[in-house]
Every structure is written in structure tokens, then in C-alpha cells.
Short mmCIF file of C-alpha atoms in Angstrom, two decimals:
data_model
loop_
_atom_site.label_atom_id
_atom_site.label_comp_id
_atom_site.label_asym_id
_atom_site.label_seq_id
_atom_site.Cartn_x
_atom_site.Cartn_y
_atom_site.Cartn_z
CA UNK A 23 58.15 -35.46 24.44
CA UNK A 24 55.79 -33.90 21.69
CA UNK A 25 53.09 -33.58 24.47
CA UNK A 26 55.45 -31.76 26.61
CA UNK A 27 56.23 -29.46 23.83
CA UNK A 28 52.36 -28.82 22.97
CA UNK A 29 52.17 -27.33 26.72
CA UNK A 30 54.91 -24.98 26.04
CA UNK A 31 54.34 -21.53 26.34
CA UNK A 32 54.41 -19.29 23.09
CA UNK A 33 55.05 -16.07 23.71
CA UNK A 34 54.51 -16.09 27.10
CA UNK A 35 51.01 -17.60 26.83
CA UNK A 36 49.86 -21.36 26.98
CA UNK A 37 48.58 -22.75 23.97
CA UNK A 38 44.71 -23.96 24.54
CA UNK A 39 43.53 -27.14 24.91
CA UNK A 40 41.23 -28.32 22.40
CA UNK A 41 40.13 -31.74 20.21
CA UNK A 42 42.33 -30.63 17.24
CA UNK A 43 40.81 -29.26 14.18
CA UNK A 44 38.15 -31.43 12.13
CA UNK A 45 38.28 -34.06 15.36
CA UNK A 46 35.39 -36.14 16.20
CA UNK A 47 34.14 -36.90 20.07
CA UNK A 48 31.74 -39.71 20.80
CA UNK A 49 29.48 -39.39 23.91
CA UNK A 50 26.58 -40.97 25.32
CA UNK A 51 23.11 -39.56 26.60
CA UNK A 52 21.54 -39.64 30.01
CA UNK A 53 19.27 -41.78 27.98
CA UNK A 54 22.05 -44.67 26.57
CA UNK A 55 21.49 -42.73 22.96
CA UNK A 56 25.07 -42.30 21.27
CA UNK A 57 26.22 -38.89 20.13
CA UNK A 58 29.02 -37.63 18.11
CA UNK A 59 30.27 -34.04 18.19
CA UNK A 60 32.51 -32.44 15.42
CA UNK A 61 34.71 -29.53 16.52
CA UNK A 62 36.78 -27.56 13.67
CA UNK A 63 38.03 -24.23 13.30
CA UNK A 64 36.98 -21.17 10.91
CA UNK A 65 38.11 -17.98 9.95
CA UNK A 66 35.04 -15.14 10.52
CA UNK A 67 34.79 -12.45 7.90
CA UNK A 68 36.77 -10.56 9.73
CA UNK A 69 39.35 -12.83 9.60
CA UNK A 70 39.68 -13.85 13.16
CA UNK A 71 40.31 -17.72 13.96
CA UNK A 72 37.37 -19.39 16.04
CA UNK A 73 36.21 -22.81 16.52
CA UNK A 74 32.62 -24.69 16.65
CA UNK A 75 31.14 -27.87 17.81
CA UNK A 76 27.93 -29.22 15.78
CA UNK A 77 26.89 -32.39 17.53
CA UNK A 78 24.97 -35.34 15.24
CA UNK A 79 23.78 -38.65 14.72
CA UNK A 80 26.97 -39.54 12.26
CA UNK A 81 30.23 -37.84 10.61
CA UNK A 82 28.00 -36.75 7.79
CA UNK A 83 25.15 -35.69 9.98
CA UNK A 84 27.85 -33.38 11.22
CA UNK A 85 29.46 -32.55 8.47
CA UNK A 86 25.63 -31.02 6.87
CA UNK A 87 25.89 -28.90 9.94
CA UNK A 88 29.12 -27.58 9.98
CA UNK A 89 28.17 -26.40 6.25
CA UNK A 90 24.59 -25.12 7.03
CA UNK A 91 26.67 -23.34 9.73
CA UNK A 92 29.42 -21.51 7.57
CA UNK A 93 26.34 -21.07 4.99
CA UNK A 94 24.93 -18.55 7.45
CA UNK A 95 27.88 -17.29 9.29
CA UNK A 96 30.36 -15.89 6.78
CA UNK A 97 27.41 -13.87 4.98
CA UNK A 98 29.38 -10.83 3.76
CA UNK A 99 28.05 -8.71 6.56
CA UNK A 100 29.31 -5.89 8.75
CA UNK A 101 29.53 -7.42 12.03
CA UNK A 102 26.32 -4.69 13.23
CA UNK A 103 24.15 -6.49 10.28
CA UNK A 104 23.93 -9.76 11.76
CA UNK A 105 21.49 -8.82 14.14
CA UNK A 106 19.85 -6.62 12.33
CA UNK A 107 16.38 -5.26 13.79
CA UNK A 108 13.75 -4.01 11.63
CA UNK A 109 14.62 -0.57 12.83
CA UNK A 110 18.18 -0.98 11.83
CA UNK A 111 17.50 -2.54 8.44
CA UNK A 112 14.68 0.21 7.76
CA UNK A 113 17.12 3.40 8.52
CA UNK A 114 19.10 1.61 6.63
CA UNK A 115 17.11 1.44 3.73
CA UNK A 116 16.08 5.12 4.14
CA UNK A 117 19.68 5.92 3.50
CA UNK A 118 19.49 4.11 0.44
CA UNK A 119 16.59 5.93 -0.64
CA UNK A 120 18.16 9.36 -0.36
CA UNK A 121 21.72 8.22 -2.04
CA UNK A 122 19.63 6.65 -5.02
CA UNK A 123 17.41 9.85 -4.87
CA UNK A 124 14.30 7.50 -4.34
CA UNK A 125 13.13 10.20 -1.25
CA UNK A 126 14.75 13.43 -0.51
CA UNK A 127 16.16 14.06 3.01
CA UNK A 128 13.73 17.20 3.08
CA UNK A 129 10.67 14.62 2.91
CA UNK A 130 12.45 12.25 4.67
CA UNK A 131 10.94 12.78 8.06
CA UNK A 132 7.41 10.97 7.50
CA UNK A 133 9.25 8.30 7.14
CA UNK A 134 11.33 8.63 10.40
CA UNK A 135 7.89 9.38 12.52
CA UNK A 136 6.37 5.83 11.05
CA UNK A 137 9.84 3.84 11.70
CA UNK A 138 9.02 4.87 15.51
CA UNK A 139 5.81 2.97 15.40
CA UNK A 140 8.09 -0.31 15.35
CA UNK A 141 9.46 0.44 18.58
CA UNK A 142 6.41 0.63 20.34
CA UNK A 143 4.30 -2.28 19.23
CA UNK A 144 3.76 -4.81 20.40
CA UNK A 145 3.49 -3.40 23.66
CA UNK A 146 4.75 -6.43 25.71
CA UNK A 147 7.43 -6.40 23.39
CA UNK A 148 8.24 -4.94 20.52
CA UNK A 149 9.06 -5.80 17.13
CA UNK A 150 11.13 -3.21 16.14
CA UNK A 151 14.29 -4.28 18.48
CA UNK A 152 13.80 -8.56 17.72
CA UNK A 153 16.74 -9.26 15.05
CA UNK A 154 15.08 -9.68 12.01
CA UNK A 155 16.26 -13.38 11.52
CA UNK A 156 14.42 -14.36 14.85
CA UNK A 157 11.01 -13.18 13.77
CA UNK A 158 8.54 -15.70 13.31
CA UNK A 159 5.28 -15.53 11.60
CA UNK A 160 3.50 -15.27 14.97
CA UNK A 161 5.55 -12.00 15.79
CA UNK A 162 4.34 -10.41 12.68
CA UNK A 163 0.72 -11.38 13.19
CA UNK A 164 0.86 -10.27 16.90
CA UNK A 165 2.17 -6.54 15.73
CA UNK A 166 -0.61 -6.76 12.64
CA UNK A 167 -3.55 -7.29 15.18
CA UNK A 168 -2.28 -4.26 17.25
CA UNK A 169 -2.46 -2.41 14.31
CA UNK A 170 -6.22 -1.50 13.49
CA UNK A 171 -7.01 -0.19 16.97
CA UNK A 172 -4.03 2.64 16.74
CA UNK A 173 -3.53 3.76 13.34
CA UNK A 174 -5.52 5.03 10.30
CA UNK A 175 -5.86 3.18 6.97
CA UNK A 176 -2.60 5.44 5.49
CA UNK A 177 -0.38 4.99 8.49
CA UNK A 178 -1.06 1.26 8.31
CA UNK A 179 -0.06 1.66 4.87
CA UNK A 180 3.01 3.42 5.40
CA UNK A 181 4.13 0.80 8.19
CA UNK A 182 3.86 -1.75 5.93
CA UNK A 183 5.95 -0.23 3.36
CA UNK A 184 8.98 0.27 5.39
CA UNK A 185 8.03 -3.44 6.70
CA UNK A 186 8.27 -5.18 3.33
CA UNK A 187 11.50 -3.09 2.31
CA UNK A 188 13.36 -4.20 5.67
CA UNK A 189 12.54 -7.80 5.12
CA UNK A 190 13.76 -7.48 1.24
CA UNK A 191 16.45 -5.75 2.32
CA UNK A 192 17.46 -8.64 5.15
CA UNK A 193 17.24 -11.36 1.78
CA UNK A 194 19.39 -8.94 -0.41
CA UNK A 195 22.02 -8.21 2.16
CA UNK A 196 21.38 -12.58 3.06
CA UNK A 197 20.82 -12.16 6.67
CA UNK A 198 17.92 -14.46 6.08
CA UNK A 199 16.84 -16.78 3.60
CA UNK A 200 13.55 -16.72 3.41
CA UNK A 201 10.81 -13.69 3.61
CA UNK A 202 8.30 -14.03 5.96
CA UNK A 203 6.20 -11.69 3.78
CA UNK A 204 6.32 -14.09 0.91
CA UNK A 205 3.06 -15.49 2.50
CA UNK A 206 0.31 -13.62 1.05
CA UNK A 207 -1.38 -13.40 4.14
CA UNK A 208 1.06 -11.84 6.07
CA UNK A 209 1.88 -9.54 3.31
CA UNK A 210 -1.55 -7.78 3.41
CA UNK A 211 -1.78 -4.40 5.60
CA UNK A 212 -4.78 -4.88 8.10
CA UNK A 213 -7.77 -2.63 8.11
CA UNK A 214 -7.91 -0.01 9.94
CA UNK A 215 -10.47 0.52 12.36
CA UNK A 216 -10.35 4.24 12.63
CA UNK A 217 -11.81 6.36 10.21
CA UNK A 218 -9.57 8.62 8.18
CA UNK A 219 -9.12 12.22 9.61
CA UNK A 220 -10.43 14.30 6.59
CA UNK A 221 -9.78 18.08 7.23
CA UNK A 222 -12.85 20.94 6.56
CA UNK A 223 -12.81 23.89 5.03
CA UNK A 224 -13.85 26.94 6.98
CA UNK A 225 -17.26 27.66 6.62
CA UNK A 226 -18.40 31.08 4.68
CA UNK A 227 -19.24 32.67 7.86
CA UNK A 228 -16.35 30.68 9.87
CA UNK A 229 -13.89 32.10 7.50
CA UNK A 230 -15.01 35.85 7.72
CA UNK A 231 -14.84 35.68 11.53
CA UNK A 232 -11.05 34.29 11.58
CA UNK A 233 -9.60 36.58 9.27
CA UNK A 234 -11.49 39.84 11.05
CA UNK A 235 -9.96 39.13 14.10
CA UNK A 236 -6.59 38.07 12.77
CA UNK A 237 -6.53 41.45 10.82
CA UNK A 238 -7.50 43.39 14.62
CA UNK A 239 -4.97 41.46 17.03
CA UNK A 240 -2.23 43.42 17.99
CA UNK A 241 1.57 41.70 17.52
CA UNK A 242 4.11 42.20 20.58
CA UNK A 243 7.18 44.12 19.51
CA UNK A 244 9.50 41.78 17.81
CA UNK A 245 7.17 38.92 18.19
CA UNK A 246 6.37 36.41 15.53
CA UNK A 247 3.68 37.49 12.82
CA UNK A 248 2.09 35.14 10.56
CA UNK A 249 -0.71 36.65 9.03
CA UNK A 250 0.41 37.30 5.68
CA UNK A 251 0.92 33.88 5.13
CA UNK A 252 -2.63 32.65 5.80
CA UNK A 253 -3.71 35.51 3.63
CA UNK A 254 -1.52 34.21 0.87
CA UNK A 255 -3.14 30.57 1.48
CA UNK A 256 -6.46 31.81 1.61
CA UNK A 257 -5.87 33.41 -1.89
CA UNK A 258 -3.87 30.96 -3.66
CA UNK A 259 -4.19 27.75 -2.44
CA UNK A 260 -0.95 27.25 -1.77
CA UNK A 261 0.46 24.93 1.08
CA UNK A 262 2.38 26.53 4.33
CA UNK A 263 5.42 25.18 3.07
CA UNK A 264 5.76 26.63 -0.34
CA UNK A 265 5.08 29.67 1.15
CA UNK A 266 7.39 29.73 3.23
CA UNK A 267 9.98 28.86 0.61
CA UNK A 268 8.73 31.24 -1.87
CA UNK A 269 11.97 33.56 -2.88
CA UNK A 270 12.05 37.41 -4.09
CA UNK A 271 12.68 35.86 -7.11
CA UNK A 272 9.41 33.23 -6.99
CA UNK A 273 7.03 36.28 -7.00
CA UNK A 274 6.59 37.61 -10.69
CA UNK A 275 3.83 40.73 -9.39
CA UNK A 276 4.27 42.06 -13.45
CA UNK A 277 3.13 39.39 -14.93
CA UNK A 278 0.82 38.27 -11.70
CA UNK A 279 2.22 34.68 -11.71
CA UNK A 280 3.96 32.78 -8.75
CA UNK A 281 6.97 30.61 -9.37
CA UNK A 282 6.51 27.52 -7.31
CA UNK A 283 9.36 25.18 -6.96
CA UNK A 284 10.81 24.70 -3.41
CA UNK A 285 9.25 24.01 -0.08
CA UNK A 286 10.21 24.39 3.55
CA UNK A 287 9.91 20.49 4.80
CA UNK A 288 11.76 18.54 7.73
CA UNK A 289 14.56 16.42 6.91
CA UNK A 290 16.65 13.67 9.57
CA UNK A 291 16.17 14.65 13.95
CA UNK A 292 13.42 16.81 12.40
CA UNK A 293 15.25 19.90 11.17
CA UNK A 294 14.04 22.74 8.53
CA UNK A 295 15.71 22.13 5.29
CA UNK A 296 14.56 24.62 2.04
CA UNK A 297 13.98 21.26 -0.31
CA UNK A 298 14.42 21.74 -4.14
CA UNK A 299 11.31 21.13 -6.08
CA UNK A 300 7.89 20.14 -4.03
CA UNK A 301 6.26 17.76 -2.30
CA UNK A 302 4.97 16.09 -5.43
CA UNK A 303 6.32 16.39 -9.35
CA UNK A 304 3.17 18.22 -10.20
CA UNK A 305 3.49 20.41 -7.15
CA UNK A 306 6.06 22.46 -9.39
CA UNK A 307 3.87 25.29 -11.16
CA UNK A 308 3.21 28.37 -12.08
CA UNK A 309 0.03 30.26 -10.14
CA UNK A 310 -1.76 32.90 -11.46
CA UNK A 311 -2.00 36.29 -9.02
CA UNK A 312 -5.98 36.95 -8.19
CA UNK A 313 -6.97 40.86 -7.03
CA UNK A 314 -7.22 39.23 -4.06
CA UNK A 315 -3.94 38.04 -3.83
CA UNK A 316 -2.37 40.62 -5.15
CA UNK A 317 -1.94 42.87 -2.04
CA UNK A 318 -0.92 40.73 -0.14
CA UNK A 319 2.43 39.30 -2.25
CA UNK A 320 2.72 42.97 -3.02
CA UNK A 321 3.62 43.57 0.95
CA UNK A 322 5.68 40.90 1.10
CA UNK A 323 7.71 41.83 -1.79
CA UNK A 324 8.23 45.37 -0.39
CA UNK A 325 8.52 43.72 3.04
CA UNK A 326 11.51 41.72 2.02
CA UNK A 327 14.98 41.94 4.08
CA UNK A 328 18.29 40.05 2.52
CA UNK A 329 18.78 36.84 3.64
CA UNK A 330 21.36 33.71 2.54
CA UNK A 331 18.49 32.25 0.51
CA UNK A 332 16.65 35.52 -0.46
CA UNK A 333 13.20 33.96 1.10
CA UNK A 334 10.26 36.46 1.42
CA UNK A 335 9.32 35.20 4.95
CA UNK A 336 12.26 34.04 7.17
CA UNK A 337 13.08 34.19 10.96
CA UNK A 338 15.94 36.86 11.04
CA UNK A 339 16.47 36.26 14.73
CA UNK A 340 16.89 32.63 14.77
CA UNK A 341 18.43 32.91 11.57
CA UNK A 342 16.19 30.08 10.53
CA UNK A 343 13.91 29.03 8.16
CA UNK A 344 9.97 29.29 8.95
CA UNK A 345 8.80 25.68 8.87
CA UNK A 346 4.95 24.79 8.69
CA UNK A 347 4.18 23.58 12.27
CA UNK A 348 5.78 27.51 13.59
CA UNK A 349 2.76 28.68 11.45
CA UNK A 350 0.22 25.94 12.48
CA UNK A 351 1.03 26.51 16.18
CA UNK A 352 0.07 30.10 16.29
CA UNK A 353 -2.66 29.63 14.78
CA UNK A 354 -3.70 27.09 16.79
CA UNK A 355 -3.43 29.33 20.05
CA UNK A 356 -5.14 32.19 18.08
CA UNK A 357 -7.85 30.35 17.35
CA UNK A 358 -8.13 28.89 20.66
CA UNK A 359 -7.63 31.54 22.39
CA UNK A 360 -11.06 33.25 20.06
CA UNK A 361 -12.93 30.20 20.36
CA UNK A 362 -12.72 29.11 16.77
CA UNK A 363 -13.02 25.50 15.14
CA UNK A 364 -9.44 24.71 14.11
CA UNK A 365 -8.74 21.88 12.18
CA UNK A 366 -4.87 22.69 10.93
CA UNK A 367 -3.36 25.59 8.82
CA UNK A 368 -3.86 23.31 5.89
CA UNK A 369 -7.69 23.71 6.21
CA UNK A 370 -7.11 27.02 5.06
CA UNK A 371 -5.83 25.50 1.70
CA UNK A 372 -9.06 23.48 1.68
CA UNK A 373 -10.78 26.69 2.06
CA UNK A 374 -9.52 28.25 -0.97
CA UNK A 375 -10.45 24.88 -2.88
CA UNK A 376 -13.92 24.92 -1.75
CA UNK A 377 -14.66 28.30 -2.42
CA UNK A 378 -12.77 27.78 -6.23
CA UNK A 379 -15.50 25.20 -6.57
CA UNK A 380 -18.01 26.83 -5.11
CA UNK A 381 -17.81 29.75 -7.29
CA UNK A 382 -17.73 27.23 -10.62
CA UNK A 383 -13.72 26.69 -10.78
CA UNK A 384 -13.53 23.80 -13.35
CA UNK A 385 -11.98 21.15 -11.28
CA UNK A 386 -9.08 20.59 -13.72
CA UNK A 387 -8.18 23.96 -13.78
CA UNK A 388 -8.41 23.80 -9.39
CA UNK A 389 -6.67 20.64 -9.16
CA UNK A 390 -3.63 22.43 -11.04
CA UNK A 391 -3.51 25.72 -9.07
CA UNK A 392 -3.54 23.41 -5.88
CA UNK A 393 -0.68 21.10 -7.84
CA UNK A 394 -2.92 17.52 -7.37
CA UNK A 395 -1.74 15.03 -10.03
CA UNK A 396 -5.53 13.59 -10.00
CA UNK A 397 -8.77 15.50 -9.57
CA UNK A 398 -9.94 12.63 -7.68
CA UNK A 399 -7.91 13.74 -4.55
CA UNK A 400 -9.11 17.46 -5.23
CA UNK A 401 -12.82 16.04 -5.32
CA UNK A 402 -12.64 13.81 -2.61
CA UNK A 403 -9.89 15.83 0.22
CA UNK A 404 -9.86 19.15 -0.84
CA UNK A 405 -13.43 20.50 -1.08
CA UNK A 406 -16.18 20.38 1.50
CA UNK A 407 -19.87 20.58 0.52
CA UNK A 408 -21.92 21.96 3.00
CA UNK A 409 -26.11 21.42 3.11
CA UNK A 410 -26.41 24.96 2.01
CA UNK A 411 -24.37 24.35 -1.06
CA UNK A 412 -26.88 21.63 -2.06
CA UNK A 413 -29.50 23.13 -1.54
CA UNK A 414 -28.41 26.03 -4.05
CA UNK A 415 -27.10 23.73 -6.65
CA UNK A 416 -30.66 22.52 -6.42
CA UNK A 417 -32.77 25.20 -6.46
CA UNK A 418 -30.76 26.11 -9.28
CA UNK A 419 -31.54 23.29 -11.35
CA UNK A 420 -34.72 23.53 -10.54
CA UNK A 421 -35.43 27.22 -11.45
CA UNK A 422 -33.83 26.55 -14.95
CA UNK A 423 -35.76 23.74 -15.51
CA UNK A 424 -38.57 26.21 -14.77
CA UNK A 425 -37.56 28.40 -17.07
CA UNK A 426 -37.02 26.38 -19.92
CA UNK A 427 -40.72 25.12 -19.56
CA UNK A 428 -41.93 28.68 -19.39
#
């Protein structure tokens, strides 16, 4: 009679057949070996009712399982974070990064161009869309040996910070237990086998030549004009972006000082975003007007037309800010189209440094017009010594050494 009521329907539905909760099922192998499988029922974390079957040697053989089972399943995770790919777990942690103001959005999009790389390596297949709790340590060496061949030394670098903060995010949030990257080995970025790009300056006669026929070119009515803002670069060192942010307000032509704060920079799907403050703490600063300068700020004071954010150099008909790479690509087909060496719009910047230093600029003093917390990177990036240059700073030596015997 009880049976009969068990196959009743309940609400118009027939209950399902199962073991019972917590029941126990002997079987035997293809092989004669006895096997016992333990079915019960659990509650998921989001509350829905399901059942599982461990199978073991013995009741407490099962028993281990069912735990080590519930250990991992009810983590406190959204149902999304359970498979959690590196991808995932690294926009993830970008979002942290901005909310904890660890990274601003505007500087944000470095970071989204490197997560990409983990969508495309391994080739065959890769590691970027594997949930994170299914990579092995041969998955992470296969992407580490693709590495070298592809990317410089500072990409490789970059990789392998977003790397290490998804996997120490995936133990934080528990979605594994253990971190891969714990192994020292694993843990070390490979080296590169590319050199690292390094940008030159123009040379003396290189420069004279591209801003002689930037100054002669003739701009299409209402088409895009950028040339005041590699004449600002060329004269104060500053970078694209700055300049583009610089306000009415940022320009001090009185006292012959620039206010530099803000920068143009890309934030999330790549889009222009006027950041507060710039790319680096000692980017913030105050730079001195030259004669040279002068002139050309001077225009672009008297140039100025209202806008929301009162910016010097803006794109009225777009309504838009004026982001780096609109510069850098018109210069780009200016320069091709004249047949001159074009490395970027920021080798402009290292123009300006190499000519500070060239001229006897103490490098202290250069490094904080350009905004470099260490003179190292101004030594090493920023100026470019050309055989001509030694051979001055020799004869120079040489002639005084002359004199002083004389």
C-alpha cells in the first residue's frame, strides 16, 4: 500500500525514482571486483535540491568523497565563477583594480590589449578559454614556450602579471585550492627572444626637414590639423596626451609655466576618456615656457573655442576628445607620404630630450621637465647619442686637455 502511494502523482507529476537519500548500492565489475555506490541529496548554493552518486571501495571510502565533493561544490560562488577562465577571472580582477583605485579606467586599456594575448596562445588551443581549475602545469608551460618567439621582454612581463593575479584571485574567491604558480619555476616570466623596440630621436638634420615641410603643407578646408601639437612636443617635451588634455586654464603664458595634470588616454572598448592626473605620479608638474615654445602655446591660447572641458585642442565636429593615435596617424601618412623615417609621435618627445642633453641639460633637471621618476629611464629611453655627438664630446675633452697643458 505505501509503494502504491510513493507512485502517486503530486501535483500532477510523478515523483522520481531514486535509491533514497544517504542509500548505499553494491555492484560488481566486469572484472568480479566489488563496488559500492553512495547516492544522497544536496542543496546547491542556490538552493536548488540535487542528488550525487560517489562510488568506493567501502561506506567510508564514500563517505571521504561525498565530503571532498560538497568541499568543492558549495564554494560561495556565482554560478558564472565556477568555470572561471583566466580571461574571466582577469577582467575580473581589472574591475577590482579600478573600484579599489589600484588602475584608473583611463589607463585601463594596456591592460585590456595584453588580456587578448590569452585568447590566442596556445595556438592549438588556447589558454585563455580552459577553466582555470582544469589547468595543469603542462598547459602553463606549453603557453610559456610560445611566449619568447611573439612578445618583447615588457609584454611578457605584463602577461605574467595579469597571470599571477587570476590564479590568486581563483584561491581567494576558492575556485581552486592550490596555485599552480606556487612552483617557482612556473612562476618565472620567460625570456624574450626579441629585442626591445627602443624609439630614436630625429636626427639634427632629420628634424629640420620634418618640421619645414610640415610648416609648407597645405590643410583641406575643415580637415584635421595637427601641427601645433608636434611643435608643442618638440619644445617641451611633453607627451601627445597631455597635450591634448592641456586646458585654457593649464597654460600660465604670464608667468611662462605649463600646468600639467590630466591626459587624454583610452579607457574600457578603447574609448577617449580626459583622465585626472597623468600617466605616472611624477608626471604631474609644472613646465617652464622656452622662447621657443612660447609662440606656439601663445596661438593656441588665442586659438581657443569653448568647449564642455575648456581643452585647447579638441575635435569640435566629432565633439570628441583628440586622443594620441589621431595625432600619430597623421603623422604617420605625412611622413610617409615625404619619405621620412618615422618611428611614432613619441619620438618627437625623445627629440626634445636628446637635444636638452645635447645642449648640456643636467639630466635631473631633463628627467623632471619630461616627468621620469628615475633618470635611469631618461638616460637609457629617452636620449639617443649619435657618432657625431661622440666625436664632439671628444674632441672636446681633448682640446681642453690641450689647453690646460699649454
Amino acid at each position: 500500500m505505501a509503494y502504491r502511494q510513493n507512485k502517486r502523482k503530486r501535483n500532477g507529476k510523478r515523483p522520481k525514482e531514486h535509491n533514497g537519500e544517504g542509500s548505499y548500492k553494491e555492484y560488481r565489475l566486469r572484472n568480479g571486483e566489488m563496488k559500492l555506490s553512495y547516492t544522497f541529496t544536496y542543496k546547491d548554493i542556490n538552493g536548488k535540491s540535487k542528488r550525487k552518486t560517489v562510488t568506493g571501495i567501502s561506506e567510508v571510502d564514500c563517505n571521504n568523497k561525498k565530503e571532498d565533493f560538497l568541499r568543492k561544490e558549495l564554494r560561495n560562488l556565482p554560478e558564472n565563477l565556477k568555470n572561471a577562465t583566466i580571461v574571466q577571472l582577469v577582467e575580473l580582477q581589472r574591475d577590482i583594480n579600478i573600484k579599489t583605485n589600484k588602475c584608473h579606467e583611463a589607463g585601463d586599456s594596456r591592460n585590456e590589449s595584453t588580456q587578448k594575448i590569452f585568447e590566442r596562445l596556445p595556438v592549438d588551443n588556447p589558454i585563455g578559454f580552459i577553466p582555470i581549475k582544469d589547468i595543469t602545469e603542462s598547459t602553463i608551460e606549453r603557453f610559456r614556450n610560445e611566449l619568447p618567439d611573439r612578445y618583447s621582454q615588457s609584454v611578457i612581463r605584463k602577461i605574467y602579471i595579469q597571470l599571477r593575479q587570476a590564479f590568486k584571485l581563483a584561491v581567494r574567491k576558492k575556485i581552486i585550492d592550490e596555485n599552480l604558480l606556487d612552483d617557482p619555476e612556473l612562476n618565472t616570466a620567460p625570456t624574450s627572444k626579441i629585442k626591445t623596440k627602443t624609439v630614436n630621436a630625429f636626427t639634427p638634420s632629420e628634424e629640420k626637414e620634418f618640421f619645414e615641410l610640415l610648416d609648407n603643407i597645405k590643410i583641406r578646408k575643415n580637415g584635421n590639423d595637427y601641427r601645433l601639437q608636434l611643435h608643442i612636443s618638440q619644445t617641451t617635451g611633453l607627451r601627445m596626451g597631455e597635450i591634448n588634455a592641456l586646458t585654457i586654464d593649464s597654460v600660465n603664458l604670464k608667468k611662462k609655466v605649463i600646468y600639467v595634470n590630466k591626459t587624454i588616454s583610452r579607457s574600457k572598448k578603447y574609448r577617449p576618456v580626459l583622465k585626472s592626473g597623468t600617466k605616472t605620479k611624477k608626471g604631474t608638474r609644472v613646465v617652464p615656457i622656452s622662447d621657443a615654445a612660447l609662440p606656439y602655446l601663445e596661438k593656441a591660447v588665442n586659438n581657443f573655442i569653448p568647449n564642455s572641458d575648456n581643452l585647447l585642442f579638441y575635435d569640435h565636429k566629432k565633439k570628441s576628445y583628440i586622443t594620441t593615435q589621431q595625432v600619430n596617424d597623421w603623422t604617420k601618412r605625412f611622413c610617409k607620404k615625404n619619405n621620412i623615417r618615422y618611428e611614432g609621435v613619441h619620438m618627437i618627445r625623445h627629440t626634445f630630450a636628446t637635444n636638452c642633453a645635447r645642449n648640456g641639460m643636467p639630466i635631473n633637471i631633463l628627467a623632471e621637465i619630461l616627468g621620469h621618476e628615475d633618470t635611469k629611464v631618461t638616460m637609457k629611453y629617452y636620449i639617443t647619442i649619435e657618432n657625431e655627438d661622440k666625436s664632439k664630446a671628444l674632441n672636446d675633452v681633448i682640446n681642453n686637455m690641450k689647453k690646460q697643458e699649454a
